[in-house]
Every structure is written in structure tokens, then in C-alpha cells.
């Protein structure tokens, strides 16, 4: 197989498997963030942005023949197992960090998956087998925003109504560090906002109710 008409998270993961690379190695090979590669495993149907489509095209075209042969096999297998992939995506766990600093809460502005539009969210990261949501919440907050925080308590968990990913919410307190955009590929900006204005950034119906209760934001 010499080309792919439109790359998705599923076909990108098939190429990664053909190269036999870790998330970190594949991200470096493409010149993208590790978080981007991880998101393809989480959302198999996502369509990467145009510049990442080009990077995937280049990686495939320059791949050794053995890698191309493996990719063709994985590509066929991936297309025949959509139902299995969807179930795996729902089984994915994500830790969501709700970081507070007095009257403020930390949010990130993410780019749309297809390069169009933006969305406001709390810092978050995948919980790999053996890892704890609390550890991931603290680590991902630092990696995304440059902010050090400490866990106060768990807020609960749910299947997200929009992404259908299993989310575990962790309330954290600010320790130190200036909020800044540490992942310019995935995020547009990182800001502190007043808790009372949270629903101006994230629709109230999308916010896990215990978050609103913890922040004392009216539903």
C-alpha cells in the first residue's frame, strides 16, 4: 500500500504498529506531540489535521518495504474490526484534573480535532494500566500547563457524554508555577478563570455535576 486517502486515528495506529514504535518514538518520527499519538488510540475515528495528514503520508512513503507490507495487513485488519476498536475506546480511562487556586480554576483551550474550532477543557491525560488517576492528573497538568498541583480528593467518574471515554475526575490545589501553553500542537492557550465564569467556557450540561458542586458553581 503506497498511500491512504484520509488518515484516521485507526489507520495512524496501524502505521505505528507497522513501524513497531512506541507512542514516544512514533511521535518523534512524525514530529508531533506524544499526546496526539495517544489520542489516536483513544479515538480511532478522529481525522488528524492537514499538516499531520502530510506527515503520515511522508512517513508511509519513506517507509521500508517490510513496514509497508505490515501496514497493508494491519490496515485491512483495522478496517474489519471497527466494532472492537469502538469498544476499546470506551474502555479507555482518562484522568481529568480540576485545579483550583483560590477563586480561580485552570482550563486549557484545545484545537478542534480537524483543525477547525476550539474547545475549553480541564487538563487531562490517559491512565495507562498500572497508573493511578491522581498521578496522571498531577503529571498531565504540569506537562500541559507548567503548573504544579497536589491532589485534594477524587470527585468521581463517569462515561463522558460527548467523547464516550471513561473519565476519572480529581480535584487538585495549586502549588506553584506560571500557567502557560506547554503543548502548542494540541492547545491554543492555558488560562486561570474565575470559578463563577466556568460555564461561559464549558457548557454546564457537559460538566460533571460533582465539579460544579466542589467549585460552588450554580448548575
XYZ file of N, CA and C in Angstrom, residues 94-201:
324
model
N -9.387 8.128 31.337
C -8.729 9.427 31.281
C -8.857 10.093 32.642
N -7.760 10.640 33.148
C -7.784 11.399 34.392
C -7.950 12.874 34.062
N -8.909 13.515 34.691
C -9.205 14.929 34.463
C -8.862 15.709 35.737
N -7.999 16.707 35.598
C -7.550 17.488 36.754
C -8.337 18.795 36.858
N -9.035 18.971 37.969
C -9.739 20.214 38.253
C -8.887 20.956 39.277
N -8.076 21.893 38.781
C -7.077 22.564 39.621
C -7.604 23.928 40.054
N -7.630 24.150 41.371
C -8.146 25.411 41.895
C -7.040 26.216 42.573
N -7.173 27.517 42.468
C -6.255 28.449 43.118
C -7.098 29.611 43.642
N -7.483 29.508 44.907
C -8.415 30.474 45.498
C -9.716 30.495 44.698
N -10.034 31.615 44.051
C -11.306 31.728 43.331
C -11.207 31.302 41.876
N -10.031 30.843 41.459
C -9.812 30.507 40.053
C -9.703 29.003 39.816
N -9.998 28.602 38.593
C -9.831 27.208 38.168
C -9.075 27.210 36.837
N -8.237 26.203 36.639
C -7.359 26.144 35.478
C -8.042 25.424 34.314
N -8.017 26.037 33.129
C -8.581 25.413 31.932
C -7.619 25.584 30.754
N -7.757 24.670 29.796
C -6.956 24.741 28.571
C -7.889 24.891 27.381
N -7.425 25.571 26.374
C -8.204 25.782 25.154
C -7.624 24.866 24.078
N -8.361 23.816 23.732
C -7.867 22.836 22.764
C -8.285 23.192 21.344
N -7.412 22.840 20.407
C -7.754 22.984 18.994
C -8.751 21.891 18.621
N -9.610 22.189 17.643
C -10.539 21.174 17.158
C -9.770 20.026 16.531
N -10.351 18.831 16.562
C -9.664 17.659 16.049
C -9.317 17.791 14.568
N -10.163 18.483 13.806
C -9.913 18.632 12.378
C -9.261 19.972 12.051
N -8.791 20.676 13.089
C -8.142 21.965 12.863
C -9.108 23.126 12.886
N -10.403 22.831 12.945
C -11.409 23.893 12.939
C -12.035 24.018 14.319
N -12.133 25.246 14.803
C -12.788 25.468 16.077
C -11.893 25.154 17.264
N -12.382 25.515 18.438
C -11.656 25.285 19.682
C -12.646 24.804 20.730
N -12.141 24.249 21.810
C -12.997 23.861 22.923
C -12.222 24.032 24.216
N -12.937 24.405 25.268
C -12.320 24.600 26.573
C -12.513 23.348 27.406
N -11.443 22.926 28.086
C -11.479 21.712 28.890
C -10.564 21.865 30.101
N -10.646 20.905 31.000
C -9.689 20.821 32.092
C -8.485 20.005 31.613
N -7.310 20.210 32.173
C -6.160 19.373 31.814
C -6.505 17.897 32.030
N -6.040 17.048 31.131
C -6.394 15.626 31.227
C -5.348 14.773 30.537
N -5.326 13.502 30.903
C -4.384 12.587 30.280
C -4.836 11.146 30.432
N -4.347 10.286 29.560
C -4.698 8.875 29.589
C -4.113 8.191 30.815
N -4.891 7.286 31.390
C -4.431 6.479 32.519
C -4.039 5.108 31.987
N -2.742 4.859 31.919
C -2.265 3.575 31.414
C -2.404 2.513 32.496
N -2.440 1.234 32.093
C -2.538 0.152 33.076
C -1.450 0.264 34.143
N -1.868 0.163 35.397
C -0.916 0.240 36.494
C -0.724 1.630 37.058
N -1.204 2.660 36.351
C -1.054 4.042 36.820
C -2.312 4.456 37.587
N -2.166 5.447 38.453
C -3.315 5.947 39.206
C -3.808 7.248 38.588
N -5.117 7.503 38.643
C -5.651 8.757 38.107
C -5.030 9.975 38.776
N -4.753 9.883 40.081
C -4.184 11.012 40.803
C -2.802 11.379 40.251
N -1.976 10.359 40.014
C -0.636 10.598 39.479
C -0.709 11.203 38.086
N -1.589 10.663 37.264
C -1.736 11.159 35.895
C -2.243 12.597 35.898
N -3.197 12.899 36.763
C -3.752 14.260 36.823
C -2.673 15.282 37.138
N -1.829 14.976 38.118
C -0.758 15.897 38.501
C 0.277 16.020 37.384
N 0.661 14.887 36.812
C 1.689 14.891 35.770
C 1.224 15.614 34.509
N -0.005 15.335 34.081
C -0.502 15.946 32.855
C -0.735 17.447 33.024
N -1.140 17.854 34.211
C -1.303 19.298 34.460
C 0.033 20.011 34.285
N 1.073 19.435 34.858
C 2.402 20.039 34.717
C 2.848 20.022 33.257
N 2.648 18.894 32.575
C 3.088 18.777 31.186
C 2.349 19.704 30.239
N 1.061 19.925 30.493
C 0.261 20.774 29.606
C 0.378 22.251 29.938
N 0.488 22.557 31.232
C 0.316 23.950 31.647
C 1.490 24.549 32.413
N 2.453 23.728 32.842
C 3.556 24.243 33.639
C 3.188 24.512 35.086
N 1.993 24.091 35.495
C 1.517 24.325 36.857
C 1.725 23.068 37.708
N 2.330 23.250 38.873
C 2.458 22.166 39.844
C 1.220 22.185 40.738
N 0.648 21.001 40.975
C -0.532 20.926 41.819
C -0.460 19.693 42.699
N -1.334 19.628 43.687
C -1.414 18.488 44.597
C -2.862 18.031 44.674
N -3.052 16.734 44.805
C -4.396 16.167 44.838
C -5.077 16.467 46.173
N -6.319 16.925 46.086
C -7.149 17.111 47.277
C -8.031 15.886 47.504
N -8.762 15.506 46.464
C -9.604 14.307 46.560
C -10.155 13.942 45.181
N -10.661 12.728 45.081
C -11.358 12.308 43.865
C -12.773 12.882 43.876
N -13.255 13.217 42.690
C -14.610 13.752 42.570
C -15.586 12.723 42.019
N -15.058 11.601 41.527
C -15.922 10.573 40.951
C -15.539 10.265 39.524
N -16.358 9.468 38.851
C -16.068 9.052 37.488
C -17.362 8.895 36.697
N -17.237 8.907 35.378
C -18.407 8.733 34.508
C -17.941 8.436 33.091
N -18.858 7.974 32.244
C -18.620 7.879 30.819
C -18.984 9.236 30.229
N -18.019 9.927 29.627
C -18.252 11.299 29.160
C -19.375 11.324 28.122
N -20.338 12.234 28.246
C -21.489 12.258 27.349
C -21.160 12.622 25.901
N -20.029 13.266 25.676
C -19.661 13.679 24.315
C -18.617 12.745 23.707
N -17.538 12.480 24.443
C -16.441 11.673 23.910
C -16.632 10.180 24.129
N -17.527 9.803 25.060
C -17.771 8.392 25.412
C -16.519 7.706 25.943
N -15.648 8.489 26.551
C -14.454 7.967 27.216
C -14.717 7.946 28.717
N -14.221 6.923 29.407
C -14.410 6.831 30.848
C -13.470 7.807 31.546
N -14.035 8.790 32.246
C -13.250 9.849 32.884
C -13.268 9.711 34.402
N -12.111 9.928 35.005
C -11.989 9.959 36.462
C -11.529 11.366 36.837
N -12.320 12.036 37.664
C -12.102 13.439 37.975
C -11.401 13.590 39.323
N -10.375 14.444 39.334
C -9.562 14.642 40.526
C -9.492 16.130 40.848
N -9.873 16.494 42.060
C -9.777 17.889 42.499
C -8.370 18.125 43.036
N -7.714 19.171 42.532
C -6.331 19.463 42.914
C -6.198 20.921 43.357
N -5.184 21.195 44.158
C -4.902 22.563 44.570
C -3.595 23.034 43.954
N -3.551 24.299 43.596
C -2.363 24.918 43.010
C -1.228 24.986 44.027
N -0.024 24.672 43.565
C 1.161 24.794 44.409
C 2.064 25.927 43.942
N 2.517 25.834 42.684
C 3.414 26.854 42.141
C 3.460 26.725 40.624
N 4.076 27.733 39.976
C 4.239 27.707 38.526
C 3.317 28.675 37.823
N 3.815 29.261 36.739
C 3.019 30.165 35.913
C 2.283 29.372 34.845
N 0.989 29.578 34.721
C 0.197 28.889 33.705
C 0.630 29.331 32.316
N 1.029 28.360 31.499
C 1.455 28.652 30.131
C 1.176 27.458 29.240
N 1.080 27.713 27.959
C 0.774 26.649 26.996
C 2.044 25.850 26.693
N 2.119 24.646 27.261
C 3.289 23.796 27.070
C 3.118 22.812 25.912
N 1.925 22.766 25.315
C 1.656 21.844 24.210
C 0.954 22.611 23.093
N 1.747 23.314 22.294
C 1.178 24.214 21.285
C 0.537 23.463 20.123
N 0.839 22.165 19.971
C 0.218 21.385 18.905
C -1.250 21.124 19.229
N -1.519 20.761 20.484
C -2.875 20.400 20.876
C -3.677 21.583 21.417
N -3.006 22.530 22.059
C -3.711 23.606 22.763
C -3.444 24.979 22.160
N -4.428 25.845 22.291
C -4.294 27.231 21.844
C -3.782 28.101 22.985
N -4.305 27.853 24.190
C -3.884 28.648 25.343
C -4.236 27.935 26.640
N -3.684 28.463 27.715
C -3.942 27.962 29.071
C -4.221 29.176 29.943
N -5.329 29.167 30.694
C -5.679 30.339 31.496
C -6.319 29.934 32.818
N -6.217 30.836 33.787
C -6.990 30.746 35.014
C -8.260 31.549 34.796
N -9.399 31.007 35.181
C -10.651 31.763 35.078
C -11.364 31.712 36.430
N -12.152 32.716 36.678
C -12.936 32.745 37.901
C -13.951 31.590 37.881
N -14.063 30.891 38.995
C -14.974 29.744 39.064
C -16.392 30.109 38.626
N -16.810 31.295 38.982
C -18.178 31.711 38.678
C -18.422 31.867 37.180
N -17.334 31.954 36.404
C -17.460 32.127 34.955
C -17.200 30.839 34.183
N -17.053 29.711 34.893
C -16.691 28.457 34.243
C -17.665 28.056 33.142
N -18.952 28.222 33.395
C -19.942 27.770 32.409
C -19.993 28.662 31.165
N -19.272 29.783 31.188
C -19.137 30.580 29.967
C -18.138 29.912 29.007
N -17.262 29.103 29.561
C -16.235 28.433 28.769
C -16.629 26.994 28.431
